[in-house]
Every structure is written in C-alpha cells, then in structure tokens.
CSV table of C-alpha atoms in Angstrom, one decimal:
chain,number,residue,atom,x,y,z
A,1,MET,CA,-9.2,23.4,-16.4
A,2,LEU,CA,-7.8,19.9,-16.7
A,3,GLN,CA,-6.6,17.6,-14.0
A,4,ILE,CA,-3.2,16.0,-14.4
A,5,VAL,CA,-3.3,12.3,-13.6
A,6,ILE,CA,-0.1,10.3,-13.6
A,7,LEU,CA,-0.5,6.6,-14.0
A,8,ILE,CA,2.3,4.1,-13.2
A,9,CYS,CA,1.6,0.9,-15.2
A,10,ALA,CA,3.2,-2.5,-15.6
A,11,THR,CA,4.9,-3.0,-19.0
A,12,SER,CA,2.7,-6.0,-19.5
A,13,LEU,CA,-0.2,-3.6,-20.1
A,14,SER,CA,-0.6,-1.8,-23.4
A,15,PRO,CA,-0.9,2.0,-23.2
A,16,ALA,CA,-4.6,1.7,-24.0
A,17,GLU,CA,-5.1,-0.7,-21.1
A,18,CYS,CA,-3.3,1.6,-18.7
A,19,GLN,CA,-6.2,3.2,-16.9
A,20,THR,CA,-6.8,4.3,-13.3
A,21,ASN,CA,-8.3,1.0,-12.4
A,22,THR,CA,-5.5,-1.1,-13.9
A,23,ALA,CA,-2.5,1.1,-12.9
A,24,LEU,CA,0.0,0.1,-10.2
A,25,ASP,CA,-0.2,3.6,-8.8
A,26,VAL,CA,-2.2,6.7,-9.5
A,27,ILE,CA,-0.9,10.2,-8.7
A,28,ILE,CA,-3.3,13.2,-8.9
A,29,GLY,CA,-1.2,16.2,-9.9
A,30,PRO,CA,-2.1,19.8,-10.2
A,31,GLN,CA,-4.6,21.3,-12.6
A,32,ALA,CA,-3.6,22.9,-15.9
A,33,ASN,CA,-5.4,25.5,-18.1
A,34,ASN,CA,-5.2,23.6,-21.4
A,35,PRO,CA,-4.2,20.2,-22.9
A,36,MET,CA,-0.7,21.4,-24.0
A,37,MET,CA,0.1,22.8,-20.5
A,38,CYS,CA,-1.3,19.6,-18.9
A,39,GLY,CA,1.2,17.5,-20.8
A,40,LEU,CA,4.1,19.9,-20.1
A,41,GLN,CA,3.3,20.3,-16.4
A,42,GLY,CA,2.7,16.6,-16.1
A,43,GLN,CA,6.2,15.9,-17.4
A,44,ALA,CA,7.7,18.6,-15.2
A,45,TYR,CA,5.9,17.1,-12.2
A,46,ILE,CA,7.3,13.7,-12.9
A,47,ALA,CA,10.8,15.1,-13.4
A,48,ARG,CA,10.8,16.7,-9.9
A,49,THR,CA,9.9,13.3,-8.2
A,50,ALA,CA,11.4,9.9,-7.8
A,51,ILE,CA,8.7,8.3,-9.9
A,52,VAL,CA,10.8,7.7,-13.0
A,53,GLY,CA,13.2,4.7,-12.9
A,54,ARG,CA,11.6,2.9,-10.0
A,55,SER,CA,11.5,-0.4,-11.9
A,56,PRO,CA,12.3,-1.5,-15.5
A,57,ASN,CA,8.9,-3.3,-15.5
A,58,GLU,CA,7.0,0.0,-15.2
A,59,TYR,CA,6.2,3.0,-17.3
A,60,VAL,CA,4.5,6.3,-16.8
A,61,LYS,CA,1.4,7.6,-18.6
A,62,ILE,CA,0.1,11.2,-18.2
A,63,ARG,CA,-3.6,11.6,-18.6
A,64,CYS,CA,-5.4,15.0,-18.7
A,65,SER,CA,-9.1,14.9,-17.7
A,66,PRO,CA,-11.8,17.2,-16.4
A,67,PRO,CA,-11.3,17.6,-12.6
A,68,LYS,CA,-13.4,15.3,-10.4
A,69,SER,CA,-14.3,15.6,-6.7
A,70,ARG,CA,-12.2,13.4,-4.4
A,71,LYS,CA,-15.2,11.2,-3.8
A,72,GLU,CA,-15.7,10.6,-7.6
A,73,ALA,CA,-12.0,9.8,-8.0
A,74,ALA,CA,-12.1,7.3,-5.1
A,75,ILE,CA,-15.1,5.5,-6.6
A,76,GLU,CA,-13.4,5.4,-10.0
A,77,ARG,CA,-10.3,3.8,-8.5
A,78,LEU,CA,-12.4,0.9,-7.1
C-alpha cells in the first residue's frame, strides 16, 4: 500500500525542493495499491476539490510513499 500525499508548493520552489517541510500545504489523501493507482487516484482526488487554481503562484505535486502513522507524519512536518 502507498499513501497519497498532495503537496501545494510555491512556484519559487523547484519540484525537487517541494517536500512536506517546504510545501505551503500538505494534504494526506487515501491509500493506493500500487504506484500507478497512486498517481491516478491522486489526480482524481485533486480534481474533486478546490485545490487547483487557488493561486497562479502555486503548483500541485503528488507524492506516493509508504504509509506512516499520524505521529510520524506530524513529526516530519516540523
């Protein structure tokens, strides 16, 4: 299983620099069975929300990673 993580980053950051600790916002999405489904479900998750088009100075990055506990995710965000 993979955890879908959606990062909202400033356009001043390169995609490589866009990480959970540098993102403007981090959204933990559902879990997916494999990398391909993670990408597809991540895009579908974004399409169903008002995330896209908030500002011309932001972009969205989908990351697929092994699931973490909520405590681990909170520590990583700091």
